[in-house]
Short mmCIF file of N, CA and C in Angstrom, two decimals:
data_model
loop_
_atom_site.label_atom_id
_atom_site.label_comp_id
_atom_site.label_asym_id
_atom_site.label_seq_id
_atom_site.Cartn_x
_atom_site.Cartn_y
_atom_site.Cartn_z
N UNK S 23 -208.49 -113.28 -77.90
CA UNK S 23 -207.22 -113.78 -77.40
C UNK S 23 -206.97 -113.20 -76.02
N UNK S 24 -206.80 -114.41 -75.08
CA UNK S 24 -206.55 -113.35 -73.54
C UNK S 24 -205.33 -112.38 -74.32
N UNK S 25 -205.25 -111.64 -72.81
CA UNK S 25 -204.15 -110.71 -72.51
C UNK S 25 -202.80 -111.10 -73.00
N UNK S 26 -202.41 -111.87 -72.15
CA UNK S 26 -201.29 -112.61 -71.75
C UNK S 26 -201.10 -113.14 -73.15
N UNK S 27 -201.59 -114.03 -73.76
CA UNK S 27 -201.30 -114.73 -74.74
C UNK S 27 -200.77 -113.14 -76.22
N UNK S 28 -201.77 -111.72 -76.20
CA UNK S 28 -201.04 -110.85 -76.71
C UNK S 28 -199.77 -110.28 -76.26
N UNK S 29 -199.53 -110.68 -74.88
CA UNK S 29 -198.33 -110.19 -74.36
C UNK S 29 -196.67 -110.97 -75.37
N UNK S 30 -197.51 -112.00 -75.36
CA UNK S 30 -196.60 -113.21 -75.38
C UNK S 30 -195.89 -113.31 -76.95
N UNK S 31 -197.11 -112.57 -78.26
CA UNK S 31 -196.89 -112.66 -79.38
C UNK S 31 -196.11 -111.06 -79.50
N UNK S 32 -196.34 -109.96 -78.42
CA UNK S 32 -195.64 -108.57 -78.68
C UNK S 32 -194.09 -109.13 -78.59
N UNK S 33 -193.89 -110.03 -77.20
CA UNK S 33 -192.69 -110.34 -76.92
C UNK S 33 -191.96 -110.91 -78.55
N UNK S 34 -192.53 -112.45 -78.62
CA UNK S 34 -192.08 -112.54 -80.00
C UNK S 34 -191.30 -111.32 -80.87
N UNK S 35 -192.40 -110.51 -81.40
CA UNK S 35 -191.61 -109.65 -82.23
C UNK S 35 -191.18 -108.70 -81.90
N UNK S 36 -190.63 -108.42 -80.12
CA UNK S 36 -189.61 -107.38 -79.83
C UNK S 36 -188.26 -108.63 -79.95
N UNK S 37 -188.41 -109.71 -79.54
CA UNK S 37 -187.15 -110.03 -79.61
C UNK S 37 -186.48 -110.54 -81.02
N UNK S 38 -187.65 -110.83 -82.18
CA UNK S 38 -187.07 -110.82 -83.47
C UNK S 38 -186.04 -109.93 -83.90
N UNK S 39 -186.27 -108.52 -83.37
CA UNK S 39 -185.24 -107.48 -83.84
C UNK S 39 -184.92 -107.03 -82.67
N UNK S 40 -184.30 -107.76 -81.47
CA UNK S 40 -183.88 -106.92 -80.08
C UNK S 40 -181.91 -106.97 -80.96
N UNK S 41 -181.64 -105.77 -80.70
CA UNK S 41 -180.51 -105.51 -80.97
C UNK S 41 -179.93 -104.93 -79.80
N UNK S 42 -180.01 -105.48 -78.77
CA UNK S 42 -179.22 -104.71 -77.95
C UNK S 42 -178.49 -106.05 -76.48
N UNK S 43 -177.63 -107.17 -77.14
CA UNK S 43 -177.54 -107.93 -76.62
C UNK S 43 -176.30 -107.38 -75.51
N UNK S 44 -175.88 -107.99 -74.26
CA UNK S 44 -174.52 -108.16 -74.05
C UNK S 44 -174.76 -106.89 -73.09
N UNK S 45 -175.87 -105.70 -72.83
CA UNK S 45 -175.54 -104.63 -72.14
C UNK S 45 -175.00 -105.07 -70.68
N UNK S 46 -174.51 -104.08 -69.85
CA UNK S 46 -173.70 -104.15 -68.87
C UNK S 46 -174.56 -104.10 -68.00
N UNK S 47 -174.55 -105.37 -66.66
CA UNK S 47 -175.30 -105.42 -65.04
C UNK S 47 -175.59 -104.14 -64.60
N UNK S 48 -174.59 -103.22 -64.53
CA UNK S 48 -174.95 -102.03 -63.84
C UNK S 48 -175.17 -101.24 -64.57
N UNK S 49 -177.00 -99.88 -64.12
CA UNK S 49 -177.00 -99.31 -64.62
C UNK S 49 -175.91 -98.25 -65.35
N UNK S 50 -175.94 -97.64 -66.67
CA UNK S 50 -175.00 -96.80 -67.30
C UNK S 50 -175.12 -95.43 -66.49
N UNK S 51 -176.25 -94.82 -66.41
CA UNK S 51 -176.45 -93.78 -65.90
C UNK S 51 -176.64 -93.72 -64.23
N UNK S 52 -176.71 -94.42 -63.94
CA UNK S 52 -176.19 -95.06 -62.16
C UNK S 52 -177.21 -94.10 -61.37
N UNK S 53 -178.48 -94.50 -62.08
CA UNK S 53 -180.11 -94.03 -60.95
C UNK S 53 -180.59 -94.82 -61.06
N UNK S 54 -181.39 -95.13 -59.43
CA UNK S 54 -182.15 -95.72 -59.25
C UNK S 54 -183.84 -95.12 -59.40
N UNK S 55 -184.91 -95.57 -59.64
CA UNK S 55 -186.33 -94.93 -59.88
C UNK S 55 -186.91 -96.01 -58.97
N UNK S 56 -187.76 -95.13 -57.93
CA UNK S 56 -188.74 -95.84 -57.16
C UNK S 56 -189.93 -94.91 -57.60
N UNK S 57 -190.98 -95.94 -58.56
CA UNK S 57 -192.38 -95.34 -58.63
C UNK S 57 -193.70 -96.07 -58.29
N UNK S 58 -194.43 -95.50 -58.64
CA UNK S 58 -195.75 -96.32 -58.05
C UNK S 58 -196.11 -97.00 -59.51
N UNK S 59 -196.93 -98.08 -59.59
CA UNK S 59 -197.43 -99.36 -60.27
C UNK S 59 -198.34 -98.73 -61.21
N UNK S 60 -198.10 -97.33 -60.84
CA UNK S 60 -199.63 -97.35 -61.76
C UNK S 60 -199.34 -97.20 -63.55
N UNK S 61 -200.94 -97.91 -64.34
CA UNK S 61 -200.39 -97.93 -65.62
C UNK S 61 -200.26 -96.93 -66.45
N UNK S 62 -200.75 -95.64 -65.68
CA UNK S 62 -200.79 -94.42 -66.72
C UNK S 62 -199.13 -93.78 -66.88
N UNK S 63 -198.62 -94.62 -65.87
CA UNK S 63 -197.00 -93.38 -65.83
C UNK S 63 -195.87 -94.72 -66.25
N UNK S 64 -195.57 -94.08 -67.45
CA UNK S 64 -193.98 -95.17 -68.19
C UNK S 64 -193.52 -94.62 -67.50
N UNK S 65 -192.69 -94.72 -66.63
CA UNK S 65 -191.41 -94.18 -66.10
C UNK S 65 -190.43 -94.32 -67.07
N UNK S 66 -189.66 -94.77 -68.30
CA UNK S 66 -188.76 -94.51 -68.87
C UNK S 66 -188.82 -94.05 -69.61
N UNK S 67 -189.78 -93.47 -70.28
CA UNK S 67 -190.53 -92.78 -71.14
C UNK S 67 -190.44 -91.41 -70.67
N UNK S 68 -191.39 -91.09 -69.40
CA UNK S 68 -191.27 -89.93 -69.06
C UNK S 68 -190.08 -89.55 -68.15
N UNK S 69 -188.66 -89.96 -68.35
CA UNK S 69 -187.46 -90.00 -67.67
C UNK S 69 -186.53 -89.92 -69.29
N UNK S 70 -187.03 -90.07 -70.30
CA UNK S 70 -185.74 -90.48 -71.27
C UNK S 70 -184.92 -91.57 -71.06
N UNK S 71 -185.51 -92.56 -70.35
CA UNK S 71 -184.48 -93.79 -70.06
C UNK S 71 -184.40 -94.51 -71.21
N UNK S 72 -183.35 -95.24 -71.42
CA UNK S 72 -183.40 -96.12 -72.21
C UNK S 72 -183.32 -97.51 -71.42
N UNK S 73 -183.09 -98.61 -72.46
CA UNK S 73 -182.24 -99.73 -72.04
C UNK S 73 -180.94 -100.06 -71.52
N UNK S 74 -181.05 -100.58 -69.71
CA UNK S 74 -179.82 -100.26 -69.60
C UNK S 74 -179.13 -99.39 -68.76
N UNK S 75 -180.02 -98.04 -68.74
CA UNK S 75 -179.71 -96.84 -68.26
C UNK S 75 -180.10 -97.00 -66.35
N UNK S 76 -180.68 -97.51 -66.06
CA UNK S 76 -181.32 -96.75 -64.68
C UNK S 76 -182.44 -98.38 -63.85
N UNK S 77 -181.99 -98.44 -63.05
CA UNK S 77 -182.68 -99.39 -62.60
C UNK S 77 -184.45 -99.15 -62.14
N UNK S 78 -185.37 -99.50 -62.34
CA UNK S 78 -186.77 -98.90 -61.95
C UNK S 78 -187.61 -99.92 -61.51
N UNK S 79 -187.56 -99.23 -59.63
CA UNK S 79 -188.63 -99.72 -59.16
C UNK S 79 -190.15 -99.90 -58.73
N UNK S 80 -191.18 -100.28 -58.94
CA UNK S 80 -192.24 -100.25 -58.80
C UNK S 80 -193.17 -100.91 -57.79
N UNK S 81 -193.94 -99.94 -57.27
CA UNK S 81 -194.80 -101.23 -56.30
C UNK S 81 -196.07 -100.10 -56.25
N UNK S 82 -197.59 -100.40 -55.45
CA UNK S 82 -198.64 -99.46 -55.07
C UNK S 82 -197.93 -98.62 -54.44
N UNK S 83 -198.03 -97.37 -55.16
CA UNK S 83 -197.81 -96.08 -54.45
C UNK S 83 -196.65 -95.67 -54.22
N UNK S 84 -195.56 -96.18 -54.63
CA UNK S 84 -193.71 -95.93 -54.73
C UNK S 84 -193.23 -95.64 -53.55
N UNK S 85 -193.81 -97.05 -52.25
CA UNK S 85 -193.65 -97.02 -51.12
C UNK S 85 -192.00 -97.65 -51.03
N UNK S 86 -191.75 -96.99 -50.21
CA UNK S 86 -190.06 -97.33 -50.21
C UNK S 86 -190.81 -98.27 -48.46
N UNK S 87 -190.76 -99.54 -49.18
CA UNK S 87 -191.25 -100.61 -48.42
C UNK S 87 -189.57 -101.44 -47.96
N UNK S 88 -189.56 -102.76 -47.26
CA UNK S 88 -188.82 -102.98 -47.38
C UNK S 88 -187.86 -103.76 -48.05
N UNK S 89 -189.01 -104.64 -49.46
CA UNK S 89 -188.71 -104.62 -50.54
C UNK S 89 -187.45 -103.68 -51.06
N UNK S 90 -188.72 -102.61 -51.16
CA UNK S 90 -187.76 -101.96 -52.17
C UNK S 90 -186.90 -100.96 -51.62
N UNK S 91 -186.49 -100.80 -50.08
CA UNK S 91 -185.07 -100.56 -49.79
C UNK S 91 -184.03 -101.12 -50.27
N UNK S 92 -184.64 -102.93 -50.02
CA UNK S 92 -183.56 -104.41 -50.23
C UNK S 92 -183.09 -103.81 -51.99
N UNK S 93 -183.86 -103.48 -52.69
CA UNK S 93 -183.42 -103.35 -54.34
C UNK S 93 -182.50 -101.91 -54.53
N UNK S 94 -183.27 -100.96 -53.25
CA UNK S 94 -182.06 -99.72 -53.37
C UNK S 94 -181.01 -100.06 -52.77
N UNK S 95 -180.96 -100.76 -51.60
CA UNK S 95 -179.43 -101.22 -51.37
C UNK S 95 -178.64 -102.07 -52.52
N UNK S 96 -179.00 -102.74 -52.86
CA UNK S 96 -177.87 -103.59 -53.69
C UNK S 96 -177.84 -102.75 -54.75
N UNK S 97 -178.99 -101.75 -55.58
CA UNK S 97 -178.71 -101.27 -56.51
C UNK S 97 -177.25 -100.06 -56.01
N UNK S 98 -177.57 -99.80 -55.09
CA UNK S 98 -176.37 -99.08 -54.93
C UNK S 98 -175.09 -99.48 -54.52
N UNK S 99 -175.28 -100.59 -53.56
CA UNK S 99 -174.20 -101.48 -53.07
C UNK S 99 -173.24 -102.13 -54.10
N UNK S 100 -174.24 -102.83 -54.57
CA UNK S 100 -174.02 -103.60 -55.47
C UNK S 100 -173.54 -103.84 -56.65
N UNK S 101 -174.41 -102.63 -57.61
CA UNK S 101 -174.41 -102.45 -59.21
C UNK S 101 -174.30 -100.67 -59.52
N UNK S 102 -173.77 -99.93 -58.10
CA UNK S 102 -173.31 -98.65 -58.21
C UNK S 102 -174.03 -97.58 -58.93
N UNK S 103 -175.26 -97.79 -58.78
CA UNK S 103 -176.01 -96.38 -58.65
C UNK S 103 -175.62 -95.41 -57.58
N UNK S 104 -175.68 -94.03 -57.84
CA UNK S 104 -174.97 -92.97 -57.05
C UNK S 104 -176.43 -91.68 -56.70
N UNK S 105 -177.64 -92.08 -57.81
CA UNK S 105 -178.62 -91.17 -57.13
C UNK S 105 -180.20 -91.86 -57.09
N UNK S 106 -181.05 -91.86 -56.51
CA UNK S 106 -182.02 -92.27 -56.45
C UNK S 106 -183.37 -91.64 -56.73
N UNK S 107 -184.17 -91.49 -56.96
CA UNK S 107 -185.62 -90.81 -57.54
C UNK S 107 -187.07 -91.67 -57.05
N UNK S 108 -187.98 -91.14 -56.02
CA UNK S 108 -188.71 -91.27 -55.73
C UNK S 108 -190.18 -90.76 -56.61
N UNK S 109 -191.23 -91.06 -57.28
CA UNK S 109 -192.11 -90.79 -57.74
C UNK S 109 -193.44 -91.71 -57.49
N UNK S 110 -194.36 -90.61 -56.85
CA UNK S 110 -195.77 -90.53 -57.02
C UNK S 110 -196.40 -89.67 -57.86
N UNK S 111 -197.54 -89.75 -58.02
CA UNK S 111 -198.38 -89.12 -59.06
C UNK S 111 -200.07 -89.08 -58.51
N UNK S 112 -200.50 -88.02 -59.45
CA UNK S 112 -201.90 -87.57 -58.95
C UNK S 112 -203.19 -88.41 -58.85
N UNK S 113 -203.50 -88.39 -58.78
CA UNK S 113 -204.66 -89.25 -58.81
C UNK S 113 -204.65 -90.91 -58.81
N UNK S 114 -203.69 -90.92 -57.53
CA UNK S 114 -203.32 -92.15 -57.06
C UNK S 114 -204.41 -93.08 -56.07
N UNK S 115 -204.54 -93.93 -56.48
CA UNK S 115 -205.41 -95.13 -56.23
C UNK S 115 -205.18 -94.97 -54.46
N UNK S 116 -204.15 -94.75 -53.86
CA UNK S 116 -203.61 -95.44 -52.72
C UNK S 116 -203.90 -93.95 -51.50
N UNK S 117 -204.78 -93.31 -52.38
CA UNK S 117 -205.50 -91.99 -51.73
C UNK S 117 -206.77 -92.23 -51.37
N UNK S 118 -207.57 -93.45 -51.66
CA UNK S 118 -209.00 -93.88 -52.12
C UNK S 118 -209.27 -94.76 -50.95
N UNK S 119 -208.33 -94.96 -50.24
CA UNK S 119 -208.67 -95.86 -48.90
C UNK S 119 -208.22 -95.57 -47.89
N UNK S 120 -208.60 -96.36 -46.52
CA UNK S 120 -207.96 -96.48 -45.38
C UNK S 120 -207.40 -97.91 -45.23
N UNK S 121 -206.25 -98.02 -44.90
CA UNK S 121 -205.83 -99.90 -44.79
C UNK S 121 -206.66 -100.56 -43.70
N UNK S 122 -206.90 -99.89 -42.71
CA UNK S 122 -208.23 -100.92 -42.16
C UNK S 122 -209.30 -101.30 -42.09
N UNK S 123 -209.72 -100.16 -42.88
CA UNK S 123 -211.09 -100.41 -43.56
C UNK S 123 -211.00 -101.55 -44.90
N UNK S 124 -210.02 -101.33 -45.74
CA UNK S 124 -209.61 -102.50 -46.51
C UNK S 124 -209.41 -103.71 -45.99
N UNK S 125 -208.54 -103.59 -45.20
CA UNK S 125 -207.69 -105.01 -44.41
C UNK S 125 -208.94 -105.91 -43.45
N UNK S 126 -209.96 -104.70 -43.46
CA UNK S 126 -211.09 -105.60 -42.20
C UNK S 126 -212.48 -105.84 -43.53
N UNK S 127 -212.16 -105.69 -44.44
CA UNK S 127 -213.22 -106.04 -45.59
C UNK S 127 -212.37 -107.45 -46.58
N UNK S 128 -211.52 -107.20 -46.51
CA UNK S 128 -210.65 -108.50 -47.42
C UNK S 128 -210.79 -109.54 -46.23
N UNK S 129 -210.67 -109.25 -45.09
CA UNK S 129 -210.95 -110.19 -44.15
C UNK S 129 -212.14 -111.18 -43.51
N UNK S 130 -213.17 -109.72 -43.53
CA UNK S 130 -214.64 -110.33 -43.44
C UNK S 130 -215.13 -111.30 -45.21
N UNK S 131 -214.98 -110.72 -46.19
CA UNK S 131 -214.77 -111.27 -47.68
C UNK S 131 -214.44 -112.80 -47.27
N UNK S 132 -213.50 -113.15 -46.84
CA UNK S 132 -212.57 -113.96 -47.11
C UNK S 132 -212.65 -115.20 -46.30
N UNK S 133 -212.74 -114.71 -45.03
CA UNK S 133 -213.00 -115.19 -43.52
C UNK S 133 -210.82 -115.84 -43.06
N UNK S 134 -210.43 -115.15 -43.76
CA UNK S 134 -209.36 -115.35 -43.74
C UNK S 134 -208.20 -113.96 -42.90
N UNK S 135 -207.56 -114.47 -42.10
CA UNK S 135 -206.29 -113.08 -41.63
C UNK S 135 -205.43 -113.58 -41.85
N UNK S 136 -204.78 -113.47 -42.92
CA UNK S 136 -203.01 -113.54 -43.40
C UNK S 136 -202.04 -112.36 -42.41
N UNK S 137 -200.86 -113.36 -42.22
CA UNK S 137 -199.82 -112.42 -41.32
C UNK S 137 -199.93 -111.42 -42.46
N UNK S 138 -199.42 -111.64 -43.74
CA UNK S 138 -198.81 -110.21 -44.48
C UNK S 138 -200.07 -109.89 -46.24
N UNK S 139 -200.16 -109.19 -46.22
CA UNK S 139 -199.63 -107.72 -45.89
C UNK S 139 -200.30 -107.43 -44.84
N UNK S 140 -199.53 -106.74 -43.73
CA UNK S 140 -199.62 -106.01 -42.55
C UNK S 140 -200.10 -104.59 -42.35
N UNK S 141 -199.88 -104.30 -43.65
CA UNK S 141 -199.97 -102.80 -43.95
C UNK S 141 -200.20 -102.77 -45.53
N UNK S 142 -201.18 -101.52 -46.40
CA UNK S 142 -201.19 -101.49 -47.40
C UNK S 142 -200.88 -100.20 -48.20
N UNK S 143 -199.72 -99.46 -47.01
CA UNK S 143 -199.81 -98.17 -46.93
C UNK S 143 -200.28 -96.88 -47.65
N UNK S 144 -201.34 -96.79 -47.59
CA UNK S 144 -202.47 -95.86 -48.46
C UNK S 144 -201.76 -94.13 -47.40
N UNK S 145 -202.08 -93.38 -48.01
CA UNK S 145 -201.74 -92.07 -47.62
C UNK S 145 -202.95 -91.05 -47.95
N UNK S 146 -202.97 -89.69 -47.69
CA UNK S 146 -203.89 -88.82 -47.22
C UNK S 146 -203.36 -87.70 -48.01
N UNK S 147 -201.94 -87.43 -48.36
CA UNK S 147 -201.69 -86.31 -49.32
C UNK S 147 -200.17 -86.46 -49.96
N UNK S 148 -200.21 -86.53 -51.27
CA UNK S 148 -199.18 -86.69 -52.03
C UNK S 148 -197.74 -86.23 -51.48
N UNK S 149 -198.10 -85.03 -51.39
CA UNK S 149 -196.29 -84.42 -50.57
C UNK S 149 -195.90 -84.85 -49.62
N UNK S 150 -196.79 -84.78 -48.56
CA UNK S 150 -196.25 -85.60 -48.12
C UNK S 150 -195.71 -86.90 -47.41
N UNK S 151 -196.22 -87.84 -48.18
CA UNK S 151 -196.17 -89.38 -48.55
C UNK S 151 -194.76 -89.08 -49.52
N UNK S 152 -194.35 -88.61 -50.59
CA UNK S 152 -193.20 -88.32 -51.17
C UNK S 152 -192.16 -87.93 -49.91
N UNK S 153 -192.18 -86.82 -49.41
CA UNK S 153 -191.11 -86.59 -47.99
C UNK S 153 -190.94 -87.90 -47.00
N UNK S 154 -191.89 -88.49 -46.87
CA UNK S 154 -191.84 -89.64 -45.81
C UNK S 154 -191.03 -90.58 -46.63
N UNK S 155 -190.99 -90.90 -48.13
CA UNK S 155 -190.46 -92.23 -48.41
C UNK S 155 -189.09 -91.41 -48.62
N UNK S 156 -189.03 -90.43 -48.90
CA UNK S 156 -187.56 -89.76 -49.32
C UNK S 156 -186.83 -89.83 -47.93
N UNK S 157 -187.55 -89.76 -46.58
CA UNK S 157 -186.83 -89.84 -45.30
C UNK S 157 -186.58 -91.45 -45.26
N UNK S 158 -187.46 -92.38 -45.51
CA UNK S 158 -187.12 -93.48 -45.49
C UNK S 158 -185.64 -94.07 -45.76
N UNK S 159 -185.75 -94.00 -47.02
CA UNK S 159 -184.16 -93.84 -47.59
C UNK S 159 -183.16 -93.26 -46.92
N UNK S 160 -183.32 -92.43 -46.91
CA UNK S 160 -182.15 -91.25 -46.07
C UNK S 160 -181.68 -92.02 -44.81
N UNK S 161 -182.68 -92.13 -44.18
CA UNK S 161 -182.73 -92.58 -42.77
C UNK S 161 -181.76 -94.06 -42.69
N UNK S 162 -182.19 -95.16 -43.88
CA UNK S 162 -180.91 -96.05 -43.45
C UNK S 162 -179.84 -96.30 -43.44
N UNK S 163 -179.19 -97.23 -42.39
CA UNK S 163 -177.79 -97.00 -42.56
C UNK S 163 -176.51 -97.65 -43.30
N UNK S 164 -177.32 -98.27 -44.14
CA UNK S 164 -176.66 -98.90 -45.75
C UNK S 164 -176.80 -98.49 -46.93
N UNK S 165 -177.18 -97.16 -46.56
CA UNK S 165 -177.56 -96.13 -47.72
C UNK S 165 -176.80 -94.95 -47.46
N UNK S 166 -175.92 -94.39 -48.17
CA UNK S 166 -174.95 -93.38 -47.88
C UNK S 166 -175.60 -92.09 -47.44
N UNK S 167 -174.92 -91.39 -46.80
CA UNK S 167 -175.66 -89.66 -46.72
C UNK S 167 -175.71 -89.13 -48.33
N UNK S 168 -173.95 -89.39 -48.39
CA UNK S 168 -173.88 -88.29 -50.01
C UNK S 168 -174.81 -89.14 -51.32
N UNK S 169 -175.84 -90.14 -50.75
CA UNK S 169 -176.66 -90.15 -51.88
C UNK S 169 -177.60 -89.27 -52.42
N UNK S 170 -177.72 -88.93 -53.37
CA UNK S 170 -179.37 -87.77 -53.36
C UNK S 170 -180.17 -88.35 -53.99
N UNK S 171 -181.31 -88.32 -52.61
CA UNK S 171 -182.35 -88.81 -52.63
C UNK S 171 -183.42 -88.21 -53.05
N UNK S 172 -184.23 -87.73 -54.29
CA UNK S 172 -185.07 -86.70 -54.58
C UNK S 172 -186.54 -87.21 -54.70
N UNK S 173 -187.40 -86.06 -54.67
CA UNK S 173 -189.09 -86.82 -54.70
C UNK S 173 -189.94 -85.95 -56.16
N UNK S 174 -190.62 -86.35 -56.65
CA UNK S 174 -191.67 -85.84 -57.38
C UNK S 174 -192.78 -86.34 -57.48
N UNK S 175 -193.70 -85.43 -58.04
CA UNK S 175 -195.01 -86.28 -58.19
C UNK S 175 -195.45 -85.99 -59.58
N UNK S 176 -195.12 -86.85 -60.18
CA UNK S 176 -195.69 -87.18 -62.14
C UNK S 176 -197.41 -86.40 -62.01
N UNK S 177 -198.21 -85.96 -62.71
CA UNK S 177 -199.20 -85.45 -63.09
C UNK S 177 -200.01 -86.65 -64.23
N UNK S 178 -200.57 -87.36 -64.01
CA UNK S 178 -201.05 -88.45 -65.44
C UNK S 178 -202.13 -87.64 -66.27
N UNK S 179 -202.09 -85.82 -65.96
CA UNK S 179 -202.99 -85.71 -66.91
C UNK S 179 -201.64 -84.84 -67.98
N UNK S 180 -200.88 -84.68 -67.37
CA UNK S 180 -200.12 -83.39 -68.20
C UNK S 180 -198.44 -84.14 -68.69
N UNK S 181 -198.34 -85.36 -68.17
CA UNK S 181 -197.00 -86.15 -68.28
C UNK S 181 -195.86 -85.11 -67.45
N UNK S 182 -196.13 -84.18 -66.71
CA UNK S 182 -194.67 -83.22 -66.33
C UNK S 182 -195.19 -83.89 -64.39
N UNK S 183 -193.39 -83.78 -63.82
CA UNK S 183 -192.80 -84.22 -62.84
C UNK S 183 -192.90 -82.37 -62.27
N UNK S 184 -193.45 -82.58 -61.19
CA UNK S 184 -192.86 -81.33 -60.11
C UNK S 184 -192.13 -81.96 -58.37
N UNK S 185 -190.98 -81.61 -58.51
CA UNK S 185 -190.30 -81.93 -57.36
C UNK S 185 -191.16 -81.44 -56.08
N UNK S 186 -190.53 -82.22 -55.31
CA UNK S 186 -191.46 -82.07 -53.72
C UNK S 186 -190.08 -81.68 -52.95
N UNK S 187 -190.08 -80.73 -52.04
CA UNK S 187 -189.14 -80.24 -51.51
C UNK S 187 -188.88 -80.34 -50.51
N UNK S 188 -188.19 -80.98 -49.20
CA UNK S 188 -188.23 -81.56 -48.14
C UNK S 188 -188.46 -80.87 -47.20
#
């Protein structure tokens, strides 16, 4: 059975017994989570989130792109989150390249140059790639000062978060 088609029969029987209709637009616990895509780290799992609780964003490498500024602004603008959480983790994929060495191999591959992605922003050392996206945030100006903006980097061999300190 592909993938998808097991995806499709899990769904089925989470929503046979989903008991949790009617919850409220804005997160309860009013955080936002920016993490990286990868499949070894649940973020609500290893956060205690529930349903409901905390809005969580994801993309390669928990680049506070401009995506996912656009989702921290409204999450905060919008649906009143008051703190935000940045997470990377070890043995991240987005350590394993250079973007132009990629970007000029998907290209020669392909015989194709797409305007976007422009960038695939791969990084050189966890901390600080965490400080840079935590300045990201900070830095705009539809994003409050008195937000706190914090960084960690998840461990996928040990499940524990150690903060990165600016």
């Amino acid at each position: 059975m592909p993938v998808i088609d097991e995806a499709l029969a899990a769904n089925k029987r989470y929503a046979d017994s989903f008991s949790q209709p009617n919850l409220a637009m804005p997160p309860s616990r009013k955080l936002a989570v920016l993490a990286c895509m990868d499949a070894r780290l649940h973020v609500s799992q290893a956060l205690g989130i529930k349903l409901g609780e905390a809005h969580i964003i994801r993309n390669a490498g928990g680049i506070v792109t401009e995506d996912a500024l656009r989702s921290l602004i409204i999450s905060h603008n919008l649906l009143g989150t008051q703190e935000f959480m940045i997470i990377n983790h070890t043995d991240c994929g987005m350590l394993t390249f250079k973007d132009d060495e990629v970007l000029d191999k998907l290209q020669k591959s392909t015989g194709k140059a797409p305007v976007a992605p422009a960038r695939l922003y791969s990084f050189t050392n966890l901390e600080d790639n965490v400080r840079r996206q935590i300045q990201r945030v900070k830095s705009h100006p539809w994003i409050p000062e008195s937000i706190p903006v914090r960084g960690f980097i998840y461990d996928v061999n040990t499940g524990r978060l150690s903060e990165v300190r600016g």
